[in-house]
Amino acid sequence: MSDVCEEKWMTEDQRVMYDNVGEVRNADAAMRWSVAQVFLVIHSGLFTVFMTRLAEDTMVRIGMSFAGVILGLLWLLITNRTQELLTYWNGRLRVFEQSEQHAIYVFGGPEYRILQERRFTTYNILSTLIAFITWGWLGLLGYFVYIVRIY
């Protein structure tokens, strides 16, 4: 009987909280992909207009390049904040899992730690994509500013 008293089990309220925190974490993960899709569409549209005859004026191209850099930095900030939120929610879920003795450790087990140490995480892939796009816009901005200074 004393073994039963020493076992740690989640209360019903803790179980509901665990489920809700899991849902919030999953919503944040889904939001990260939605934000990435929106910014990819924006950058694609901006680059398409940049390459067409609508933006033949050098000053317009400088403005569009500057807007691309600003949008890239904004995207990077949003992605970093989303990653911070996911890390926070994963930590909260780990605490709930540790409160139950016979839990399967989804967010705190050895498999999860191995996955977190991989190089090609979603966050790293998105950050690299954002960096390439932002550096591309920055290169175009520098090029057209240089052309304006020559002429």
Tab-separated table of C-alpha atoms in Angstrom:
chain	number	residue	atom	x	y	z
A	1	MET	CA	0.000	0.000	0.000
A	2	SER	CA	2.863	2.380	0.696
A	3	ASP	CA	4.114	1.914	-2.867
A	4	VAL	CA	0.835	3.273	-4.206
A	5	CYS	CA	1.101	6.381	-2.018
A	6	GLU	CA	4.602	7.143	-3.317
A	7	GLU	CA	3.647	6.952	-6.985
A	8	LYS	CA	3.231	10.298	-8.710
A	9	TRP	CA	0.236	10.657	-10.979
A	10	MET	CA	-1.177	13.704	-12.718
A	11	THR	CA	-4.386	14.971	-11.277
A	12	GLU	CA	-7.297	15.554	-13.608
A	13	ASP	CA	-6.561	19.306	-13.598
A	14	GLN	CA	-2.919	18.651	-14.473
A	15	ARG	CA	-3.968	16.352	-17.302
A	16	VAL	CA	-6.272	19.049	-18.732
A	17	MET	CA	-3.494	21.636	-18.385
A	18	TYR	CA	-1.039	19.283	-20.120
A	19	ASP	CA	-3.478	18.787	-23.006
A	20	ASN	CA	-4.078	22.541	-23.325
A	21	VAL	CA	-0.367	23.392	-23.231
A	22	GLY	CA	0.199	20.744	-25.903
A	23	GLU	CA	-2.469	22.315	-28.089
A	24	VAL	CA	-0.964	25.787	-27.678
A	25	ARG	CA	2.489	24.416	-28.534
A	26	ASN	CA	1.134	22.715	-31.650
A	27	ALA	CA	-0.681	25.907	-32.681
A	28	ASP	CA	2.599	27.837	-32.394
A	29	ALA	CA	4.376	25.213	-34.512
A	30	ALA	CA	1.655	25.437	-37.173
A	31	MET	CA	1.805	29.232	-37.039
A	32	ARG	CA	5.532	29.105	-37.797
A	33	TRP	CA	4.798	27.374	-41.113
A	34	SER	CA	1.965	29.759	-41.941
A	35	VAL	CA	4.222	32.755	-41.308
A	36	ALA	CA	6.935	31.196	-43.478
A	37	GLN	CA	4.460	30.690	-46.320
A	38	VAL	CA	3.195	34.272	-46.108
A	39	PHE	CA	6.695	35.749	-46.130
A	40	LEU	CA	7.788	33.506	-49.014
A	41	VAL	CA	4.820	34.722	-51.060
A	42	ILE	CA	5.590	38.352	-50.173
A	43	HIS	CA	9.263	38.008	-51.106
A	44	SER	CA	8.412	36.156	-54.324
A	45	GLY	CA	5.942	38.850	-55.340
A	46	LEU	CA	8.348	41.638	-54.473
A	47	PHE	CA	11.159	40.000	-56.432
A	48	THR	CA	8.864	39.403	-59.410
A	49	VAL	CA	7.892	43.077	-59.518
A	50	PHE	CA	11.552	43.983	-58.985
A	51	MET	CA	12.577	42.044	-62.109
A	52	THR	CA	9.762	43.325	-64.362
A	53	ARG	CA	9.431	46.584	-66.211
A	54	LEU	CA	7.307	48.007	-63.384
A	55	ALA	CA	10.496	48.761	-61.501
A	56	GLU	CA	12.775	50.186	-64.178
A	57	ASP	CA	13.664	53.250	-62.138
A	58	THR	CA	16.778	52.715	-60.027
A	59	MET	CA	15.319	54.555	-57.033
A	60	VAL	CA	12.263	52.270	-57.093
A	61	ARG	CA	14.559	49.255	-57.115
A	62	ILE	CA	16.517	50.686	-54.183
A	63	GLY	CA	13.258	51.148	-52.277
A	64	MET	CA	12.113	47.639	-53.087
A	65	SER	CA	15.488	46.169	-52.083
A	66	PHE	CA	15.333	48.079	-48.808
A	67	ALA	CA	11.790	46.779	-48.231
A	68	GLY	CA	13.036	43.231	-48.918
A	69	VAL	CA	15.784	43.609	-46.321
A	70	ILE	CA	13.349	44.996	-43.734
A	71	LEU	CA	10.842	42.210	-44.435
A	72	GLY	CA	13.612	39.619	-44.120
A	73	LEU	CA	14.670	40.995	-40.750
A	74	LEU	CA	11.057	41.094	-39.573
A	75	TRP	CA	10.610	37.472	-40.677
A	76	LEU	CA	13.759	36.493	-38.791
A	77	LEU	CA	12.528	38.203	-35.612
A	78	ILE	CA	9.146	36.472	-35.846
A	79	THR	CA	10.813	33.098	-36.445
A	80	ASN	CA	13.139	33.601	-33.465
A	81	ARG	CA	10.215	34.564	-31.224
A	82	THR	CA	8.233	31.533	-32.357
A	83	GLN	CA	11.207	29.295	-31.576
A	84	GLU	CA	11.459	30.834	-28.099
A	85	LEU	CA	7.765	30.111	-27.528
A	86	LEU	CA	8.141	26.516	-28.718
A	87	THR	CA	11.109	26.018	-26.405
A	88	TYR	CA	9.085	27.458	-23.518
A	89	TRP	CA	6.049	25.243	-24.201
A	90	ASN	CA	8.277	22.174	-24.598
A	91	GLY	CA	9.766	22.939	-21.179
A	92	ARG	CA	6.320	23.262	-19.606
A	93	LEU	CA	5.275	19.935	-21.128
A	94	ARG	CA	8.471	18.330	-19.821
A	95	VAL	CA	7.580	19.494	-16.285
A	96	PHE	CA	4.145	17.894	-16.575
A	97	GLU	CA	5.651	14.652	-17.836
A	98	GLN	CA	8.093	14.529	-14.940
A	99	SER	CA	5.224	14.841	-12.484
A	100	GLU	CA	3.867	11.447	-13.590
A	101	GLN	CA	5.840	8.375	-12.653
A	102	HIS	CA	4.811	6.080	-15.481
A	103	ALA	CA	4.827	8.718	-18.218
A	104	ILE	CA	6.284	8.303	-21.636
A	105	TYR	CA	8.689	11.215	-21.881
A	106	VAL	CA	7.859	12.812	-25.209
A	107	PHE	CA	9.465	16.181	-24.423
A	108	GLY	CA	12.075	15.116	-21.891
A	109	GLY	CA	13.288	11.712	-22.929
A	110	PRO	CA	16.576	10.786	-24.553
A	111	GLU	CA	15.074	10.601	-28.054
A	112	TYR	CA	13.853	14.189	-27.773
A	113	ARG	CA	17.291	15.408	-26.683
A	114	ILE	CA	18.905	13.632	-29.639
A	115	LEU	CA	16.447	15.271	-32.044
A	116	GLN	CA	17.157	18.702	-30.536
A	117	GLU	CA	20.880	18.308	-31.145
A	118	ARG	CA	20.495	17.639	-34.860
A	119	ARG	CA	21.827	20.250	-37.240
A	120	PHE	CA	18.901	20.273	-39.614
A	121	THR	CA	16.066	21.310	-37.355
A	122	THR	CA	13.114	23.218	-38.728
A	123	TYR	CA	14.374	26.366	-37.035
A	124	ASN	CA	17.842	26.055	-38.609
A	125	ILE	CA	16.419	25.421	-42.074
A	126	LEU	CA	14.056	28.393	-41.867
A	127	SER	CA	16.781	30.652	-40.469
A	128	THR	CA	19.116	29.706	-43.315
A	129	LEU	CA	16.408	30.378	-45.898
A	130	ILE	CA	15.676	33.754	-44.329
A	131	ALA	CA	19.382	34.620	-44.255
A	132	PHE	CA	19.834	33.785	-47.958
A	133	ILE	CA	16.803	35.839	-48.962
A	134	THR	CA	17.814	38.802	-46.790
A	135	TRP	CA	21.431	38.723	-48.009
A	136	GLY	CA	20.131	38.598	-51.582
A	137	TRP	CA	18.078	41.733	-51.040
A	138	LEU	CA	21.005	43.371	-49.276
A	139	GLY	CA	23.263	42.567	-52.234
A	140	LEU	CA	20.765	44.071	-54.673
A	141	LEU	CA	20.416	47.141	-52.469
A	142	GLY	CA	24.185	47.617	-52.358
A	143	TYR	CA	24.475	47.157	-56.108
A	144	PHE	CA	21.851	49.768	-56.970
A	145	VAL	CA	23.119	52.246	-54.382
A	146	TYR	CA	26.562	51.832	-55.974
A	147	ILE	CA	25.077	52.490	-59.461
A	148	VAL	CA	23.365	55.650	-58.218
A	149	ARG	CA	26.651	56.915	-56.765
A	150	ILE	CA	28.493	56.300	-60.052
A	151	TYR	CA	25.960	58.150	-62.216
